[in-house]
């Protein structure tokens, strides 16, 4: 993984159009020791306490400022500044993909939490009797809604195609009942988690991106139905649920925003 990352960055730096920079921003799956940048993303088992920030700084930026944060935090920052959360003070930016994470902007400011790990919505409990999660818990949103979990559930229900979320999504669009059930289960779980977060945080908008979210109505229809069922208070129901305006590059834009803030701090 590190070698592939180095090859990509080296190729960008070799190009005169992209080779000059003033600061470095990094988005990575969590959890992590922050701001030191020791990362332990659940879905990259080879990286446990991996010193990503130090390695990047040593190779590329000994004299440049560097910053790291969760990739979902990066998405939330970018969408709040330039995208679907623009003008809102209370924003939850979610990634639903190989994992499930989120970043928070409350009162117009990014929320880091005690350890820099605020926003791990993927580890809200949505089914106390649900499957075990790689975090050590049980019934977490991520254990139900992440791509590999969707594929595994479809296989349990009789799916015989390729055991990937991409293939299951295609099957669902073609009317396969096992595939439809897998996405319905995932969408409902996300909807329950979003309703809980909106009740706790009094949010203006929840922005949901990532590979699974890009399946569109396969995820969003059961998600919205579950949200409507569980959102009781009016202040919860008024929370908007939208896709990112910045598209798949929202996380990259957010990492750039974090780097930009090192050079020109926001007030």
Short mmCIF file of N, CA and C in Angstrom, two decimals, residues 84-85 88-94 198 202-208 238-242:
data_model
loop_
_atom_site.label_atom_id
_atom_site.label_comp_id
_atom_site.label_asym_id
_atom_site.label_seq_id
_atom_site.Cartn_x
_atom_site.Cartn_y
_atom_site.Cartn_z
N UNK A 84 -22.29 20.74 -0.76
CA UNK A 84 -23.69 20.62 -0.34
C UNK A 84 -23.96 21.17 1.05
N UNK A 85 -22.92 21.39 1.85
CA UNK A 85 -23.09 21.96 3.18
C UNK A 85 -22.79 23.45 3.26
N UNK A 88 -24.46 26.10 5.72
CA UNK A 88 -25.01 25.41 6.89
C UNK A 88 -23.99 25.43 8.02
N UNK A 89 -24.46 25.53 9.24
CA UNK A 89 -23.56 25.56 10.39
C UNK A 89 -23.34 24.19 11.02
N UNK A 90 -24.27 23.26 10.80
CA UNK A 90 -24.23 21.97 11.49
C UNK A 90 -24.34 20.85 10.44
N UNK A 91 -23.20 20.25 10.13
CA UNK A 91 -23.08 19.34 8.98
C UNK A 91 -22.44 18.03 9.42
N UNK A 92 -23.00 16.93 8.96
CA UNK A 92 -22.38 15.62 9.08
C UNK A 92 -22.04 15.14 7.68
N UNK A 93 -20.78 14.90 7.41
CA UNK A 93 -20.35 14.36 6.13
C UNK A 93 -19.98 12.91 6.29
N UNK A 94 -20.66 12.01 5.56
CA UNK A 94 -20.46 10.57 5.71
C UNK A 94 -19.82 9.96 4.47
N UNK A 198 -28.88 12.90 13.93
CA UNK A 198 -29.61 14.16 13.80
C UNK A 198 -30.30 14.54 15.11
N UNK A 202 -28.67 17.87 16.31
CA UNK A 202 -29.50 18.94 15.74
C UNK A 202 -28.88 19.46 14.44
N UNK A 203 -28.77 18.58 13.46
CA UNK A 203 -28.04 18.86 12.23
C UNK A 203 -28.89 19.61 11.21
N UNK A 204 -28.21 20.41 10.39
CA UNK A 204 -28.86 21.01 9.22
C UNK A 204 -28.91 20.03 8.06
N UNK A 205 -27.80 19.35 7.82
CA UNK A 205 -27.70 18.52 6.62
C UNK A 205 -26.74 17.36 6.88
N UNK A 206 -27.06 16.21 6.31
CA UNK A 206 -26.18 15.04 6.29
C UNK A 206 -25.83 14.77 4.84
N UNK A 207 -24.55 14.73 4.54
CA UNK A 207 -24.06 14.54 3.18
C UNK A 207 -23.43 13.16 3.12
N UNK A 208 -23.93 12.31 2.24
CA UNK A 208 -23.51 10.90 2.22
C UNK A 208 -22.85 10.58 0.89
N UNK A 238 -36.41 17.82 9.95
CA UNK A 238 -36.04 18.88 9.01
C UNK A 238 -34.61 18.73 8.49
N UNK A 239 -33.85 17.82 9.06
CA UNK A 239 -32.49 17.58 8.58
C UNK A 239 -32.53 17.05 7.14
N UNK A 240 -31.77 17.68 6.27
CA UNK A 240 -31.71 17.26 4.87
C UNK A 240 -30.68 16.14 4.71
N UNK A 241 -30.96 15.19 3.82
CA UNK A 241 -30.04 14.11 3.50
C UNK A 241 -29.74 14.21 2.01
N UNK A 242 -28.48 14.45 1.66
CA UNK A 242 -28.13 14.74 0.27
C UNK A 242 -26.84 14.02 -0.11
#
